[in-house]
PDB file of C-alpha atoms in Angstrom:
ATOM      1  CA  MET E  56      -1.260 -14.660   8.037  1.00 54.00           C
ATOM      2  CA  ALA E  57       1.047 -16.348   6.482  1.00 57.00           C
ATOM      3  CA  LEU E  58       1.218 -14.314   3.130  1.00 65.00           C
ATOM      4  CA  LEU E  59       2.016 -11.163   4.644  1.00 71.00           C
ATOM      5  CA  MET E  60       4.280 -12.747   7.603  1.00 67.00           C
ATOM      6  CA  GLU E  61       6.507 -14.228   4.703  1.00 75.00           C
ATOM      7  CA  HIS E  62       7.208 -11.222   3.176  1.00 80.00           C
ATOM      8  CA  GLN E  63       7.820  -8.963   6.161  1.00 88.00           C
ATOM      9  CA  PHE E  64       8.888  -4.722   5.545  1.00 95.00           C
ATOM     10  CA  ARG E  65      12.825  -4.349   7.056  1.00 94.00           C
ATOM     11  CA  GLN E  66      12.727  -2.780  10.363  1.00 96.00           C
ATOM     12  CA  LEU E  67      13.724   1.421   9.651  1.00 97.00           C
ATOM     13  CA  PRO E  68      17.217   2.401  10.738  1.00 96.00           C
ATOM     14  CA  ALA E  69      17.785   5.691  13.272  1.00 96.00           C
ATOM     15  CA  ASP E  70      17.515   7.746  10.321  1.00 96.00           C
ATOM     16  CA  ARG E  71      14.427   5.897   8.883  1.00 97.00           C
ATOM     17  CA  GLN E  72      15.773   6.230   5.653  1.00 98.00           C
ATOM     18  CA  VAL E  73      13.986   3.283   3.091  1.00 98.00           C
ATOM     19  CA  GLU E  74      16.129   1.147   1.527  1.00 98.00           C
ATOM     20  CA  THR E  75      15.084   0.979  -2.365  1.00 98.00           C
ATOM     21  CA  ARG E  76      15.724  -2.534  -3.000  1.00 97.00           C
ATOM     22  CA  PRO E  77      14.272  -4.282   0.460  1.00 96.00           C
ATOM     23  CA  PHE E  78      11.669  -2.304  -0.090  1.00 97.00           C
ATOM     24  CA  LEU E  79      10.674  -2.724  -3.541  1.00 97.00           C
ATOM     25  CA  ASP E  80      11.035  -6.638  -3.114  1.00 95.00           C
ATOM     26  CA  ALA E  81       8.542  -6.582  -0.043  1.00 95.00           C
ATOM     27  CA  VAL E  82       5.883  -4.473  -2.526  1.00 96.00           C
ATOM     28  CA  SER E  83       6.293  -7.082  -5.152  1.00 94.00           C
ATOM     29  CA  TYR E  84       4.292  -9.923  -2.905  1.00 90.00           C
ATOM     30  CA  LEU E  85       1.420  -7.189  -2.370  1.00 89.00           C
ATOM     31  CA  PRO E  86      -0.963  -8.017  -5.222  1.00 88.00           C
ATOM     32  CA  THR E  87      -1.243 -11.554  -3.841  1.00 88.00           C
ATOM     33  CA  PHE E  88      -3.038  -9.359  -1.179  1.00 89.00           C
ATOM     34  CA  PHE E  89      -5.458  -8.195  -3.049  1.00 88.00           C
ATOM     35  CA  ASP E  90      -6.785 -11.491  -4.508  1.00 88.00           C
ATOM     36  CA  CYS E  91      -7.646 -12.164  -1.335  1.00 89.00           C
ATOM     37  CA  LEU E  92      -9.973  -9.202  -1.135  1.00 87.00           C
ATOM     38  CA  GLY E  93     -11.104 -10.296  -4.528  1.00 79.00           C
ATOM     39  CA  PRO E  94      -9.346 -10.693  -7.504  1.00 73.00           C
ATOM     40  CA  THR E  95     -11.704  -9.086  -9.738  1.00 77.00           C
ATOM     41  CA  ILE E  96     -12.720  -5.924  -8.299  1.00 76.00           C
ATOM     42  CA  PHE E  97      -9.122  -5.135  -7.145  1.00 82.00           C
ATOM     43  CA  ALA E  98      -7.890  -5.728 -10.702  1.00 83.00           C
ATOM     44  CA  PRO E  99      -6.738  -2.437 -11.080  1.00 83.00           C
ATOM     45  CA  ILE E 100      -4.932  -1.565  -7.832  1.00 85.00           C
ATOM     46  CA  LYS E 101      -3.219  -4.760  -8.538  1.00 88.00           C
ATOM     47  CA  SER E 102      -2.414  -3.506 -12.061  1.00 90.00           C
ATOM     48  CA  ASP E 103      -1.581   0.081 -10.837  1.00 91.00           C
ATOM     49  CA  ILE E 104       1.069  -2.004  -8.637  1.00 93.00           C
ATOM     50  CA  TYR E 105       2.666  -3.728 -11.104  1.00 94.00           C
ATOM     51  CA  SER E 106       3.099  -0.890 -13.236  1.00 96.00           C
ATOM     52  CA  ASN E 107       4.731   1.127 -10.671  1.00 97.00           C
ATOM     53  CA  LEU E 108       6.586  -1.698  -9.245  1.00 97.00           C
ATOM     54  CA  THR E 109       8.356  -2.218 -13.088  1.00 97.00           C
ATOM     55  CA  LYS E 110       8.904   1.453 -13.802  1.00 97.00           C
ATOM     56  CA  ILE E 111      10.912   2.155 -10.468  1.00 98.00           C
ATOM     57  CA  LYS E 112      12.538  -0.819 -10.731  1.00 98.00           C
ATOM     58  CA  ALA E 113      13.872   0.186 -14.145  1.00 98.00           C
ATOM     59  CA  VAL E 114      14.908   3.483 -12.787  1.00 98.00           C
ATOM     60  CA  TYR E 115      16.712   1.702  -9.597  1.00 98.00           C
ATOM     61  CA  ASP E 116      18.607  -0.888 -11.894  1.00 98.00           C
ATOM     62  CA  THR E 117      20.351   1.804 -13.630  1.00 98.00           C
ATOM     63  CA  ASN E 118      22.754   3.141 -10.969  1.00 98.00           C
ATOM     64  CA  PRO E 119      21.386   0.817  -7.989  1.00 98.00           C
ATOM     65  CA  GLY E 120      24.737   2.909  -6.141  1.00 97.00           C
ATOM     66  CA  ARG E 121      23.304   6.225  -6.769  1.00 97.00           C
ATOM     67  CA  TYR E 122      19.937   4.693  -5.890  1.00 98.00           C
ATOM     68  CA  LYS E 123      20.273   2.966  -2.856  1.00 98.00           C
ATOM     69  CA  THR E 124      18.027   4.169  -0.670  1.00 98.00           C
ATOM     70  CA  LEU E 125      14.369   5.994  -1.660  1.00 98.00           C
ATOM     71  CA  GLN E 126      15.386   9.688  -1.028  1.00 98.00           C
ATOM     72  CA  MET E 127      18.382   9.385  -2.838  1.00 98.00           C
ATOM     73  CA  LEU E 128      16.351   8.540  -5.713  1.00 98.00           C
ATOM     74  CA  LEU E 129      13.760  11.281  -5.481  1.00 98.00           C
ATOM     75  CA  GLU E 130      16.932  13.334  -4.766  1.00 98.00           C
ATOM     76  CA  ALA E 131      18.829  12.623  -7.943  1.00 98.00           C
ATOM     77  CA  GLU E 132      15.855  12.233 -10.341  1.00 98.00           C
ATOM     78  CA  LYS E 133      15.040  16.213  -8.402  1.00 97.00           C
ATOM     79  CA  GLU E 134      18.180  17.132  -9.966  1.00 97.00           C
ATOM     80  CA  MET E 135      17.845  15.117 -13.053  1.00 96.00           C
ATOM     81  CA  HIS E 136      14.405  16.422 -14.217  1.00 96.00           C
ATOM     82  CA  GLY E 137      14.034  20.045 -13.129  1.00 95.00           C
ATOM     83  CA  GLY E 138      11.339  22.058 -13.363  1.00 94.00           C
ATOM     84  CA  GLU E 139       9.556  19.106 -14.748  1.00 96.00           C
ATOM     85  CA  TRP E 140      10.264  17.159 -11.273  1.00 97.00           C
ATOM     86  CA  PRO E 141       8.285  15.580  -9.249  1.00 96.00           C
ATOM     87  CA  LYS E 142       5.617  14.762 -12.527  1.00 95.00           C
ATOM     88  CA  VAL E 143       8.122  12.369 -14.021  1.00 96.00           C
ATOM     89  CA  GLY E 144      10.140   9.530 -13.585  1.00 96.00           C
ATOM     90  CA  ALA E 145      10.183   6.693 -10.511  1.00 98.00           C
ATOM     91  CA  THR E 146       9.184   9.262  -8.134  1.00 98.00           C
ATOM     92  CA  LEU E 147       5.578  10.092  -9.820  1.00 96.00           C
ATOM     93  CA  GLU E 148       5.318   6.301  -9.960  1.00 97.00           C
ATOM     94  CA  LEU E 149       6.462   5.905  -5.787  1.00 98.00           C
ATOM     95  CA  MET E 150       4.408   8.958  -5.387  1.00 97.00           C
ATOM     96  CA  TRP E 151       1.109   6.492  -6.653  1.00 94.00           C
ATOM     97  CA  LEU E 152       2.557   3.353  -5.041  1.00 97.00           C
ATOM     98  CA  LYS E 153       2.642   5.137  -1.668  1.00 97.00           C
ATOM     99  CA  ARG E 154      -0.755   5.615  -1.760  1.00 95.00           C
ATOM    100  CA  VAL E 155      -1.899   2.175  -2.083  1.00 95.00           C
ATOM    101  CA  LEU E 156       0.064   1.754   0.672  1.00 97.00           C
ATOM    102  CA  LYS E 157      -1.409   3.591   2.729  1.00 97.00           C
ATOM    103  CA  PHE E 158      -4.873   1.947   1.759  1.00 95.00           C
ATOM    104  CA  VAL E 159      -3.083  -1.638   3.181  1.00 95.00           C
ATOM    105  CA  GLN E 160      -1.965  -0.099   6.106  1.00 97.00           C
ATOM    106  CA  VAL E 161      -5.435   1.462   6.679  1.00 98.00           C
ATOM    107  CA  PHE E 162      -7.692  -1.210   6.091  1.00 96.00           C
ATOM    108  CA  LEU E 163      -5.586  -3.513   7.745  1.00 97.00           C
ATOM    109  CA  GLN E 164      -5.176  -1.489  11.568  1.00 98.00           C
ATOM    110  CA  SER E 165      -9.119  -1.063  11.031  1.00 97.00           C
ATOM    111  CA  LEU E 166      -9.578  -4.430  11.423  1.00 96.00           C
ATOM    112  CA  VAL E 167      -6.809  -4.967  13.910  1.00 96.00           C
ATOM    113  CA  ASP E 168      -8.521  -2.134  16.620  1.00 97.00           C
ATOM    114  CA  GLY E 169     -11.765  -3.914  15.867  1.00 95.00           C
ATOM    115  CA  GLU E 170     -14.063  -1.596  13.542  1.00 96.00           C
ATOM    116  CA  LYS E 171     -17.186  -3.046  12.589  1.00 93.00           C
ATOM    117  CA  ASP E 172     -20.531  -3.289  11.485  1.00 88.00           C
ATOM    118  CA  SER E 173     -22.414  -3.788  14.489  1.00 89.00           C
ATOM    119  CA  SER E 174     -25.221  -5.702  12.863  1.00 89.00           C
ATOM    120  CA  ASN E 175     -22.617  -7.336  10.259  1.00 89.00           C
ATOM    121  CA  PRO E 176     -20.018  -8.071  12.212  1.00 90.00           C
ATOM    122  CA  ASN E 177     -18.277 -10.850   9.837  1.00 92.00           C
ATOM    123  CA  LEU E 178     -18.035  -7.995   7.272  1.00 92.00           C
ATOM    124  CA  ILE E 179     -15.007  -5.830   6.109  1.00 94.00           C
ATOM    125  CA  ARG E 180     -16.772  -3.608   4.158  1.00 91.00           C
ATOM    126  CA  VAL E 181     -17.073  -0.306   6.716  1.00 93.00           C
ATOM    127  CA  ASN E 182     -12.968  -1.194   7.001  1.00 95.00           C
ATOM    128  CA  VAL E 183     -12.296  -1.229   3.458  1.00 92.00           C
ATOM    129  CA  THR E 184     -13.915   1.541   2.681  1.00 92.00           C
ATOM    130  CA  LYS E 185     -12.755   3.833   5.411  1.00 95.00           C
ATOM    131  CA  ALA E 186      -8.917   2.627   3.600  1.00 94.00           C
ATOM    132  CA  TYR E 187     -10.497   3.935  -0.135  1.00 92.00           C
ATOM    133  CA  GLU E 188     -11.256   6.867   2.059  1.00 93.00           C
ATOM    134  CA  ILE E 189      -8.401   8.178   3.517  1.00 95.00           C
ATOM    135  CA  ALA E 190      -6.145   6.534   0.982  1.00 94.00           C
ATOM    136  CA  LEU E 191      -7.558   6.928  -2.757  1.00 90.00           C
ATOM    137  CA  LYS E 192     -10.558   8.981  -2.685  1.00 88.00           C
ATOM    138  CA  ARG E 193      -9.518  12.209  -3.169  1.00 89.00           C
ATOM    139  CA  TYR E 194      -7.782  11.405  -6.169  1.00 88.00           C
ATOM    140  CA  HIS E 195     -10.083   9.782  -8.384  1.00 82.00           C
ATOM    141  CA  GLY E 196     -12.604  11.354 -10.328  1.00 79.00           C
ATOM    142  CA  TRP E 197     -16.173  10.795  -9.665  1.00 81.00           C
ATOM    143  CA  PHE E 198     -16.371   7.938 -12.404  1.00 80.00           C
ATOM    144  CA  VAL E 199     -13.719   5.556 -10.591  1.00 77.00           C
ATOM    145  CA  GLN E 200     -15.289   6.409  -7.229  1.00 79.00           C
ATOM    146  CA  GLN E 201     -18.706   5.042  -8.503  1.00 80.00           C
ATOM    147  CA  LEU E 202     -16.631   1.973  -9.570  1.00 78.00           C
ATOM    148  CA  TYR E 203     -14.771   1.514  -6.415  1.00 78.00           C
ATOM    149  CA  LYS E 204     -17.942   2.180  -4.319  1.00 78.00           C
ATOM    150  CA  ALA E 205     -19.895  -0.865  -6.138  1.00 77.00           C
ATOM    151  CA  ALA E 206     -17.044  -3.203  -5.580  1.00 75.00           C
ATOM    152  CA  LEU E 207     -17.111  -2.527  -1.971  1.00 77.00           C
ATOM    153  CA  TYR E 208     -20.397  -4.285  -1.631  1.00 76.00           C
ATOM    154  CA  ALA E 209     -18.477  -6.946  -3.270  1.00 80.00           C
ATOM    155  CA  THR E 210     -16.078  -7.439  -1.002  1.00 87.00           C
ATOM    156  CA  PRO E 211     -15.650 -11.360   1.092  1.00 89.00           C
ATOM    157  CA  TYR E 212     -16.498 -12.320   4.356  1.00 91.00           C
ATOM    158  CA  LYS E 213     -14.222 -11.534   6.948  1.00 93.00           C
ATOM    159  CA  SER E 214     -13.847 -14.815   8.036  1.00 92.00           C
ATOM    160  CA  ASP E 215     -12.948 -15.444   4.535  1.00 92.00           C
ATOM    161  CA  PHE E 216     -10.657 -12.551   4.248  1.00 92.00           C
ATOM    162  CA  LEU E 217      -8.217 -14.003   7.032  1.00 92.00           C
ATOM    163  CA  LYS E 218      -8.660 -17.737   6.467  1.00 91.00           C
ATOM    164  CA  ALA E 219      -7.472 -16.447   2.277  1.00 90.00           C
ATOM    165  CA  LEU E 220      -4.637 -15.050   3.928  1.00 89.00           C
ATOM    166  CA  SER E 221      -3.748 -17.821   5.762  1.00 87.00           C
ATOM    167  CA  LYS E 222      -3.284 -19.910   2.631  1.00 84.00           C
ATOM    168  CA  GLY E 223      -6.498 -21.567   3.044  1.00 81.00           C
ATOM    169  CA  ARG E 224      -5.843 -22.855   6.636  1.00 84.00           C
ATOM    170  CA  GLU E 225      -8.420 -22.902   9.518  1.00 81.00           C
ATOM    171  CA  VAL E 226      -6.678 -20.133  12.121  1.00 81.00           C
ATOM    172  CA  LYS E 227      -8.457 -18.555  14.584  1.00 90.00           C
ATOM    173  CA  GLU E 228      -9.298 -14.652  14.358  1.00 91.00           C
ATOM    174  CA  GLU E 229      -7.539 -13.089  17.413  1.00 91.00           C
ATOM    175  CA  GLU E 230      -4.542 -15.243  16.353  1.00 91.00           C
ATOM    176  CA  CYS E 231      -4.940 -13.639  12.748  1.00 91.00           C
ATOM    177  CA  LEU E 232      -4.729 -10.813  13.377  1.00 93.00           C
ATOM    178  CA  GLU E 233      -2.215 -10.485  16.374  1.00 93.00           C
ATOM    179  CA  LYS E 234      -0.019 -11.497  13.348  1.00 92.00           C
ATOM    180  CA  ILE E 235      -1.456  -8.870  11.111  1.00 94.00           C
ATOM    181  CA  ARG E 236      -0.506  -6.343  13.936  1.00 95.00           C
ATOM    182  CA  LYS E 237       2.854  -7.544  13.918  1.00 94.00           C
ATOM    183  CA  PHE E 238       3.355  -7.460  10.207  1.00 95.00           C
ATOM    184  CA  LEU E 239       1.979  -3.479  11.063  1.00 96.00           C
ATOM    185  CA  ILE E 240       4.640  -2.494  13.015  1.00 96.00           C
ATOM    186  CA  ASN E 241       7.594  -2.534  10.025  1.00 97.00           C
ATOM    187  CA  PHE E 242       5.263  -1.763   7.409  1.00 97.00           C
ATOM    188  CA  THR E 243       3.513   1.622   9.195  1.00 98.00           C
ATOM    189  CA  SER E 244       7.017   2.771   9.622  1.00 98.00           C
ATOM    190  CA  THR E 245       7.886   2.133   6.247  1.00 98.00           C
ATOM    191  CA  VAL E 246       4.645   4.059   4.756  1.00 98.00           C
ATOM    192  CA  GLU E 247       4.811   6.950   7.302  1.00 98.00           C
ATOM    193  CA  ALA E 248       8.792   7.251   6.504  1.00 98.00           C
ATOM    194  CA  VAL E 249       7.598   7.288   2.665  1.00 98.00           C
ATOM    195  CA  TYR E 250       5.087   9.923   3.006  1.00 98.00           C
ATOM    196  CA  ASP E 251       7.457  12.336   5.406  1.00 98.00           C
ATOM    197  CA  MET E 252       9.550  11.806   2.639  1.00 98.00           C
ATOM    198  CA  PHE E 253       7.705  13.198  -0.219  1.00 97.00           C
ATOM    199  CA  SER E 254       5.960  15.864   2.449  1.00 96.00           C
ATOM    200  CA  ARG E 255      10.111  17.545   3.544  1.00 96.00           C
ATOM    201  CA  MET E 256      10.490  17.544  -0.660  1.00 97.00           C
ATOM    202  CA  ASN E 257       7.359  19.082  -1.577  1.00 95.00           C
ATOM    203  CA  ALA E 258       6.681  16.001  -3.906  1.00 95.00           C
ATOM    204  CA  ASP E 259       3.140  15.624  -3.616  1.00 92.00           C
ATOM    205  CA  LEU E 260       0.812  16.205  -6.169  1.00 89.00           C
ATOM    206  CA  ASP E 261      -3.140  16.675  -5.606  1.00 80.00           C
ATOM    207  CA  TYR E 262      -5.114  15.942  -8.735  1.00 66.00           C
ATOM    208  CA  LYS E 263      -7.130  13.209 -10.118  1.00 56.00           C
TER     209      LYS E 263
END
């Protein structure tokens, strides 16, 4: 759990605006989270995160003041790209990135809520499957869905996953889950704020 707690997301201000730079910095550490789930089977998600971040940062770095918050970034690109928006630029990359963040949020929330396979309580397949079905499945074609279905059966035991999150240290399960709950406070608020922003600006695209 040290892995996540060392790179907490910021608490949002009253207006729920997400500052771009701190957001990108926090997200940049998430690929190591997927190493704990399985560095090989989740390699495509890691690759997508790196690609999304690189492209969003490239836009942000051209004018940090203009793109101080994610909403300012989307508003500027909407004005800049006209009819092509939101199918272009950092907006498109953030759309895909937020879905991966949703996957992480649903998965971790499912863990701390105690959802499990009663016959195999040390498996996390139930939690990962729920996260995939809610956050990503609808955006994947049949072939990609089959790849992820196979990947879900290669996820580690819960005990091994929590140990990996704790950087190899032996930590009591409840202690680790309590830290995950604390991490989820700001993380969930951020994910929900990004989703609300996309909905409010009609910036989401629903295609595979």
